[in-house]
PDB file of C-alpha atoms in Angstrom:
ATOM      1  CA  MET A   1     177.438 113.944  95.671  1.00 84.00           C
ATOM      2  CA  ASN A   2     176.539 110.265  95.707  1.00 93.00           C
ATOM      3  CA  PRO A   3     174.043 109.232  98.435  1.00 97.00           C
ATOM      4  CA  SER A   4     176.592 106.709  99.665  1.00 96.00           C
ATOM      5  CA  ASP A   5     178.705 109.692 100.734  1.00 96.00           C
ATOM      6  CA  TRP A   6     175.937 111.305 102.770  1.00 97.00           C
ATOM      7  CA  ARG A   7     176.595 111.224 106.493  1.00 97.00           C
ATOM      8  CA  THR A   8     174.050 113.832 107.585  1.00 98.00           C
ATOM      9  CA  TYR A   9     170.808 114.840 105.905  1.00 98.00           C
ATOM     10  CA  LEU A  10     168.408 117.630 106.955  1.00 98.00           C
ATOM     11  CA  VAL A  11     164.684 117.371 106.274  1.00 98.00           C
ATOM     12  CA  THR A  12     163.036 120.788 106.523  1.00 98.00           C
ATOM     13  CA  GLN A  13     159.966 121.581 108.612  1.00 97.00           C
ATOM     14  CA  ALA A  14     159.223 125.248 109.216  1.00 96.00           C
ATOM     15  CA  SER A  15     156.764 124.566 112.028  1.00 95.00           C
ATOM     16  CA  LEU A  16     159.681 123.514 114.255  1.00 96.00           C
ATOM     17  CA  SER A  17     161.967 126.452 113.498  1.00 96.00           C
ATOM     18  CA  GLY A  18     160.463 128.999 115.877  1.00 94.00           C
ATOM     19  CA  ASP A  19     160.917 132.557 114.613  1.00 96.00           C
ATOM     20  CA  ARG A  20     163.603 131.511 112.118  1.00 97.00           C
ATOM     21  CA  THR A  21     162.981 130.919 108.422  1.00 98.00           C
ATOM     22  CA  THR A  22     163.736 127.651 106.660  1.00 98.00           C
ATOM     23  CA  PRO A  23     166.507 129.278 104.579  1.00 98.00           C
ATOM     24  CA  GLU A  24     168.113 130.464 107.838  1.00 98.00           C
ATOM     25  CA  ILE A  25     168.010 126.918 109.224  1.00 98.00           C
ATOM     26  CA  VAL A  26     169.398 125.474 105.998  1.00 98.00           C
ATOM     27  CA  ARG A  27     172.175 128.066 105.871  1.00 98.00           C
ATOM     28  CA  ALA A  28     173.178 127.203 109.444  1.00 98.00           C
ATOM     29  CA  ALA A  29     173.113 123.486 108.646  1.00 98.00           C
ATOM     30  CA  ILE A  30     175.306 124.067 105.613  1.00 98.00           C
ATOM     31  CA  ASP A  31     177.768 126.016 107.751  1.00 98.00           C
ATOM     32  CA  GLY A  32     177.700 123.094 110.200  1.00 98.00           C
ATOM     33  CA  GLY A  33     178.634 120.578 107.511  1.00 98.00           C
ATOM     34  CA  ILE A  34     175.365 118.994 106.323  1.00 98.00           C
ATOM     35  CA  ASP A  35     175.631 116.797 103.206  1.00 98.00           C
ATOM     36  CA  ALA A  36     172.064 116.874 101.881  1.00 98.00           C
ATOM     37  CA  VAL A  37     168.850 118.840 102.382  1.00 98.00           C
ATOM     38  CA  GLN A  38     165.327 117.672 101.667  1.00 98.00           C
ATOM     39  CA  LEU A  39     162.623 120.261 101.011  1.00 98.00           C
ATOM     40  CA  ARG A  40     159.613 118.739 102.763  1.00 97.00           C
ATOM     41  CA  GLU A  41     157.247 121.408 104.148  1.00 95.00           C
ATOM     42  CA  LYS A  42     154.120 119.315 103.522  1.00 88.00           C
ATOM     43  CA  GLU A  43     152.002 121.780 105.506  1.00 88.00           C
ATOM     44  CA  THR A  44     152.556 124.590 102.973  1.00 93.00           C
ATOM     45  CA  SER A  45     151.113 125.221  99.518  1.00 95.00           C
ATOM     46  CA  ALA A  46     152.771 124.135  96.293  1.00 95.00           C
ATOM     47  CA  ARG A  47     153.365 127.800  95.446  1.00 96.00           C
ATOM     48  CA  SER A  48     155.149 128.391  98.760  1.00 96.00           C
ATOM     49  CA  ARG A  49     157.284 125.276  98.311  1.00 97.00           C
ATOM     50  CA  HIS A  50     158.156 126.359  94.790  1.00 97.00           C
ATOM     51  CA  GLU A  51     159.319 129.773  95.984  1.00 98.00           C
ATOM     52  CA  LEU A  52     161.184 128.290  98.937  1.00 98.00           C
ATOM     53  CA  GLY A  53     162.733 125.683  96.674  1.00 98.00           C
ATOM     54  CA  HIS A  54     164.368 128.351  94.527  1.00 98.00           C
ATOM     55  CA  GLU A  55     165.906 129.928  97.645  1.00 98.00           C
ATOM     56  CA  LEU A  56     167.202 126.592  98.895  1.00 98.00           C
ATOM     57  CA  ARG A  57     168.534 125.650  95.457  1.00 98.00           C
ATOM     58  CA  GLU A  58     170.640 128.801  95.408  1.00 98.00           C
ATOM     59  CA  LEU A  59     172.003 128.096  98.913  1.00 98.00           C
ATOM     60  CA  THR A  60     172.735 124.419  98.347  1.00 98.00           C
ATOM     61  CA  ALA A  61     174.186 124.831  94.877  1.00 98.00           C
ATOM     62  CA  GLU A  62     176.658 127.430  96.113  1.00 98.00           C
ATOM     63  CA  ALA A  63     177.713 125.100  98.934  1.00 98.00           C
ATOM     64  CA  GLY A  64     177.835 121.908  96.869  1.00 98.00           C
ATOM     65  CA  VAL A  65     175.121 120.308  98.994  1.00 98.00           C
ATOM     66  CA  ASP A  66     172.517 118.022  97.412  1.00 98.00           C
ATOM     67  CA  LEU A  67     168.917 119.281  97.375  1.00 98.00           C
ATOM     68  CA  ILE A  68     166.119 116.713  97.329  1.00 98.00           C
ATOM     69  CA  VAL A  69     162.399 117.514  97.067  1.00 98.00           C
ATOM     70  CA  ASN A  70     159.874 115.449  98.974  1.00 98.00           C
ATOM     71  CA  ASP A  71     157.139 113.959  96.773  1.00 96.00           C
ATOM     72  CA  ARG A  72     156.683 116.823  94.276  1.00 96.00           C
ATOM     73  CA  LEU A  73     158.424 115.809  91.064  1.00 97.00           C
ATOM     74  CA  ASP A  74     157.163 118.945  89.341  1.00 97.00           C
ATOM     75  CA  ILE A  75     158.801 121.235  91.885  1.00 98.00           C
ATOM     76  CA  ALA A  76     162.015 119.211  91.728  1.00 98.00           C
ATOM     77  CA  GLN A  77     162.120 119.717  87.963  1.00 97.00           C
ATOM     78  CA  VAL A  78     161.305 123.430  88.032  1.00 97.00           C
ATOM     79  CA  ILE A  79     163.915 124.353  90.649  1.00 98.00           C
ATOM     80  CA  ASP A  80     166.535 121.998  89.158  1.00 98.00           C
ATOM     81  CA  ALA A  81     166.881 119.984  92.370  1.00 98.00           C
ATOM     82  CA  ASP A  82     169.279 117.064  92.504  1.00 98.00           C
ATOM     83  CA  GLY A  83     166.432 114.639  93.016  1.00 98.00           C
ATOM     84  CA  VAL A  84     163.205 113.625  94.694  1.00 98.00           C
ATOM     85  CA  HIS A  85     162.155 111.502  97.657  1.00 98.00           C
ATOM     86  CA  VAL A  86     158.919 109.509  97.516  1.00 98.00           C
ATOM     87  CA  GLY A  87     156.971 107.555 100.115  1.00 97.00           C
ATOM     88  CA  GLN A  88     154.915 104.398  99.916  1.00 96.00           C
ATOM     89  CA  SER A  89     151.760 106.378  99.072  1.00 95.00           C
ATOM     90  CA  ASP A  90     153.411 108.710  96.543  1.00 96.00           C
ATOM     91  CA  LEU A  91     154.133 108.102  92.873  1.00 96.00           C
ATOM     92  CA  PRO A  92     156.189 104.898  92.397  1.00 97.00           C
ATOM     93  CA  VAL A  93     159.962 105.046  92.211  1.00 98.00           C
ATOM     94  CA  GLY A  94     159.856 103.850  88.605  1.00 97.00           C
ATOM     95  CA  VAL A  95     157.597 106.725  87.579  1.00 97.00           C
ATOM     96  CA  ALA A  96     159.885 109.237  89.290  1.00 98.00           C
ATOM     97  CA  ARG A  97     162.864 107.738  87.491  1.00 97.00           C
ATOM     98  CA  ASP A  98     161.135 107.872  84.100  1.00 96.00           C
ATOM     99  CA  LEU A  99     160.115 111.503  84.578  1.00 95.00           C
ATOM    100  CA  LEU A 100     163.343 112.842  86.076  1.00 96.00           C
ATOM    101  CA  GLY A 101     165.806 110.784  84.050  1.00 96.00           C
ATOM    102  CA  PRO A 102     168.818 108.616  84.838  1.00 96.00           C
ATOM    103  CA  ASP A 103     170.935 111.339  86.431  1.00 96.00           C
ATOM    104  CA  ALA A 104     168.429 112.365  89.115  1.00 98.00           C
ATOM    105  CA  ILE A 105     168.698 111.045  92.655  1.00 98.00           C
ATOM    106  CA  VAL A 106     165.552 109.121  93.571  1.00 98.00           C
ATOM    107  CA  GLY A 107     165.018 108.127  97.204  1.00 98.00           C
ATOM    108  CA  CYS A 108     162.223 106.135  98.786  1.00 98.00           C
ATOM    109  CA  SER A 109     160.874 105.806 102.326  1.00 98.00           C
ATOM    110  CA  THR A 110     160.672 102.213 103.526  1.00 97.00           C
ATOM    111  CA  ALA A 111     159.999 100.466 106.820  1.00 95.00           C
ATOM    112  CA  THR A 112     160.303  96.794 105.876  1.00 96.00           C
ATOM    113  CA  VAL A 113     162.700  94.565 103.969  1.00 97.00           C
ATOM    114  CA  ALA A 114     160.041  93.856 101.354  1.00 98.00           C
ATOM    115  CA  GLU A 115     159.473  97.562 100.706  1.00 98.00           C
ATOM    116  CA  ALA A 116     163.216  98.141 100.518  1.00 98.00           C
ATOM    117  CA  ARG A 117     163.814  95.376  97.989  1.00 98.00           C
ATOM    118  CA  ASN A 118     160.921  96.595  95.868  1.00 98.00           C
ATOM    119  CA  ALA A 119     162.209 100.183  95.875  1.00 98.00           C
ATOM    120  CA  GLU A 120     165.685  99.030  94.865  1.00 98.00           C
ATOM    121  CA  ALA A 121     164.247  96.914  92.051  1.00 98.00           C
ATOM    122  CA  GLU A 122     162.315  99.921  90.753  1.00 97.00           C
ATOM    123  CA  GLY A 123     165.496 101.988  90.561  1.00 97.00           C
ATOM    124  CA  ALA A 124     165.823 103.878  93.850  1.00 98.00           C
ATOM    125  CA  ASP A 125     169.263 105.366  94.523  1.00 98.00           C
ATOM    126  CA  TYR A 126     168.864 105.338  98.300  1.00 98.00           C
ATOM    127  CA  LEU A 127     166.362 104.448 101.017  1.00 98.00           C
ATOM    128  CA  GLY A 128     165.106 106.447 103.968  1.00 98.00           C
ATOM    129  CA  VAL A 129     164.232 104.014 106.751  1.00 97.00           C
ATOM    130  CA  GLY A 130     162.207 104.942 109.805  1.00 93.00           C
ATOM    131  CA  ALA A 131     161.088 106.130 112.020  1.00 93.00           C
ATOM    132  CA  ILE A 132     164.026 104.585 113.911  1.00 96.00           C
ATOM    133  CA  TYR A 133     163.138 106.018 117.292  1.00 94.00           C
ATOM    134  CA  GLY A 134     159.903 107.543 118.543  1.00 76.00           C
ATOM    135  CA  THR A 135     159.324 111.009 117.074  1.00 67.00           C
ATOM    136  CA  SER A 136     156.654 113.680 116.880  1.00 58.00           C
ATOM    137  CA  SER A 137     157.884 115.245 113.648  1.00 57.00           C
ATOM    138  CA  LYS A 138     157.561 112.239 111.330  1.00 50.00           C
ATOM    139  CA  ASP A 139     154.967 109.507 111.105  1.00 47.00           C
ATOM    140  CA  VAL A 140     156.009 106.228 112.695  1.00 41.00           C
ATOM    141  CA  ASP A 141     154.890 103.237 110.667  1.00 43.00           C
ATOM    142  CA  ASP A 142     155.671 100.573 113.204  1.00 43.00           C
ATOM    143  CA  GLY A 143     154.501 101.709 116.608  1.00 43.00           C
ATOM    144  CA  LYS A 144     155.186 104.763 118.732  1.00 54.00           C
ATOM    145  CA  ASP A 145     158.715 103.646 119.638  1.00 69.00           C
ATOM    146  CA  GLY A 146     159.911 103.299 116.031  1.00 88.00           C
ATOM    147  CA  VAL A 147     161.358 100.372 114.126  1.00 91.00           C
ATOM    148  CA  GLY A 148     164.752 100.479 115.882  1.00 93.00           C
ATOM    149  CA  PRO A 149     168.336  99.938 114.676  1.00 95.00           C
ATOM    150  CA  ALA A 150     167.782  96.184 114.249  1.00 95.00           C
ATOM    151  CA  ARG A 151     165.228  96.755 111.488  1.00 95.00           C
ATOM    152  CA  ILE A 152     167.444  99.164 109.613  1.00 96.00           C
ATOM    153  CA  ALA A 153     170.323  96.683 109.888  1.00 97.00           C
ATOM    154  CA  ALA A 154     168.133  93.999 108.295  1.00 98.00           C
ATOM    155  CA  ILE A 155     167.191  96.386 105.493  1.00 98.00           C
ATOM    156  CA  ALA A 156     170.790  97.488 104.927  1.00 97.00           C
ATOM    157  CA  ASP A 157     171.811  93.822 104.647  1.00 98.00           C
ATOM    158  CA  ALA A 158     169.014  93.118 102.162  1.00 98.00           C
ATOM    159  CA  VAL A 159     169.854  95.823  99.596  1.00 98.00           C
ATOM    160  CA  SER A 160     172.935  97.121  97.817  1.00 98.00           C
ATOM    161  CA  ILE A 161     171.957 100.807  97.719  1.00 98.00           C
ATOM    162  CA  PRO A 162     172.677 103.339 100.508  1.00 98.00           C
ATOM    163  CA  VAL A 163     170.325 103.464 103.477  1.00 98.00           C
ATOM    164  CA  VAL A 164     169.696 106.547 105.614  1.00 98.00           C
ATOM    165  CA  GLY A 165     168.017 106.300 109.026  1.00 98.00           C
ATOM    166  CA  ILE A 166     165.450 108.884 110.100  1.00 97.00           C
ATOM    167  CA  GLY A 167     163.141 109.479 113.030  1.00 96.00           C
ATOM    168  CA  GLY A 168     164.051 110.624 116.522  1.00 96.00           C
ATOM    169  CA  ILE A 169     167.777 110.582 115.779  1.00 97.00           C
ATOM    170  CA  THR A 170     170.099 112.854 117.751  1.00 97.00           C
ATOM    171  CA  ALA A 171     173.843 113.250 118.104  1.00 97.00           C
ATOM    172  CA  ASP A 172     173.582 111.078 121.235  1.00 97.00           C
ATOM    173  CA  ASN A 173     171.790 108.122 119.634  1.00 97.00           C
ATOM    174  CA  ALA A 174     173.105 108.274 116.054  1.00 97.00           C
ATOM    175  CA  ALA A 175     175.901 105.742 116.623  1.00 96.00           C
ATOM    176  CA  PRO A 176     173.695 102.593 116.694  1.00 96.00           C
ATOM    177  CA  VAL A 177     172.033 103.706 113.472  1.00 97.00           C
ATOM    178  CA  VAL A 178     175.361 104.190 111.691  1.00 96.00           C
ATOM    179  CA  ASP A 179     176.662 100.931 113.203  1.00 96.00           C
ATOM    180  CA  ALA A 180     173.674  99.174 111.636  1.00 96.00           C
ATOM    181  CA  GLY A 181     175.228  99.666 108.213  1.00 96.00           C
ATOM    182  CA  THR A 182     173.685 102.926 107.065  1.00 97.00           C
ATOM    183  CA  ALA A 183     175.336 105.567 104.944  1.00 96.00           C
ATOM    184  CA  GLY A 184     174.216 108.155 107.473  1.00 97.00           C
ATOM    185  CA  VAL A 185     171.381 109.753 109.390  1.00 98.00           C
ATOM    186  CA  ALA A 186     168.592 112.185 108.560  1.00 98.00           C
ATOM    187  CA  VAL A 187     167.022 114.545 111.072  1.00 98.00           C
ATOM    188  CA  ILE A 188     164.325 117.159 111.361  1.00 97.00           C
ATOM    189  CA  SER A 189     163.969 118.545 114.874  1.00 97.00           C
ATOM    190  CA  GLU A 190     167.542 117.807 116.013  1.00 98.00           C
ATOM    191  CA  ILE A 191     168.699 120.685 113.826  1.00 98.00           C
ATOM    192  CA  THR A 192     165.555 122.696 113.076  1.00 98.00           C
ATOM    193  CA  ALA A 193     164.404 123.044 116.673  1.00 98.00           C
ATOM    194  CA  ALA A 194     167.891 123.515 118.121  1.00 98.00           C
ATOM    195  CA  THR A 195     168.825 126.762 119.841  1.00 97.00           C
ATOM    196  CA  ASP A 196     171.962 126.803 117.686  1.00 98.00           C
ATOM    197  CA  PRO A 197     171.298 124.858 114.451  1.00 98.00           C
ATOM    198  CA  GLU A 198     174.869 125.208 113.236  1.00 98.00           C
ATOM    199  CA  ALA A 199     176.316 123.753 116.437  1.00 98.00           C
ATOM    200  CA  ALA A 200     173.678 121.005 116.436  1.00 98.00           C
ATOM    201  CA  THR A 201     174.695 120.098 112.896  1.00 98.00           C
ATOM    202  CA  GLU A 202     178.358 120.011 113.833  1.00 98.00           C
ATOM    203  CA  SER A 203     177.597 117.644 116.726  1.00 98.00           C
ATOM    204  CA  LEU A 204     175.565 115.346 114.483  1.00 98.00           C
ATOM    205  CA  VAL A 205     178.264 115.370 111.800  1.00 98.00           C
ATOM    206  CA  ALA A 206     180.918 114.508 114.374  1.00 97.00           C
ATOM    207  CA  ALA A 207     178.850 111.648 115.795  1.00 96.00           C
ATOM    208  CA  ALA A 208     178.129 110.170 112.368  1.00 96.00           C
ATOM    209  CA  GLU A 209     181.642 110.549 111.002  1.00 92.00           C
ATOM    210  CA  THR A 210     183.341 109.213 114.143  1.00 90.00           C
ATOM    211  CA  THR A 211     181.137 106.136 114.208  1.00 83.00           C
ATOM    212  CA  LYS A 212     181.635 105.547 110.490  1.00 74.00           C
ATOM    213  CA  SER A 213     185.413 105.873 110.832  1.00 69.00           C
ATOM    214  CA  VAL A 214     185.533 103.398 113.699  1.00 62.00           C
ATOM    215  CA  ALA A 215     183.363 100.927 111.790  1.00 54.00           C
ATOM    216  CA  THR A 216     185.580 101.243 108.712  1.00 53.00           C
ATOM    217  CA  ARG A 217     188.758 100.593 110.711  1.00 46.00           C
ATOM    218  CA  GLU A 218     187.233  97.576 112.448  1.00 56.00           C
ATOM    219  CA  HIS A 219     186.051  96.141 109.135  1.00 49.00           C
ATOM    220  CA  SER A 220     189.512  96.483 107.584  1.00 47.00           C
ATOM    221  CA  GLN A 221     191.269  94.683 110.448  1.00 44.00           C
TER     222      GLN A 221
END
């Protein structure tokens, strides 16, 4: 799947899943209609992420859902993931592209227009922008309340590659993020910490797709 077709994107974090495993959360998200999954799990060892990655690759491949690995290019290669996502302090986008090849999906976290333009110039396929709203599950680079939909709109206007918003996003506040010109929204706790992850995914999918459909109709008029 092309990142421009992503509407909803799950970033894994086992510490928020209660007594459920990450594969159980991912399976529920897949059943709920998720488009992409990122293996993050920064609090675990490389060995654990490698083993978990193989499980998630099997689940996502069967469902036709893209699997992205946060930061670890080596794990992405070994488990045959669809791509990798790097941050501003990780290996540069250009290095990831050179190592993984032209067919891999390479994403980059950005919080400013300058960072976004630089990532695009280095060959990023999509950008993760955030944190949009205040969040406890992902670092906020621009204050405790997040960068807000206005910043992501400015970034989306400045680049030609897909932009995905992340950070504090829920089914209730996803619309302004999608309206800002993003391809879709990424979440951690909205799905992972939900009592019913599948239902939470369905609600997020509905919010993102409805907003995108309305925006498309208005643009065509």
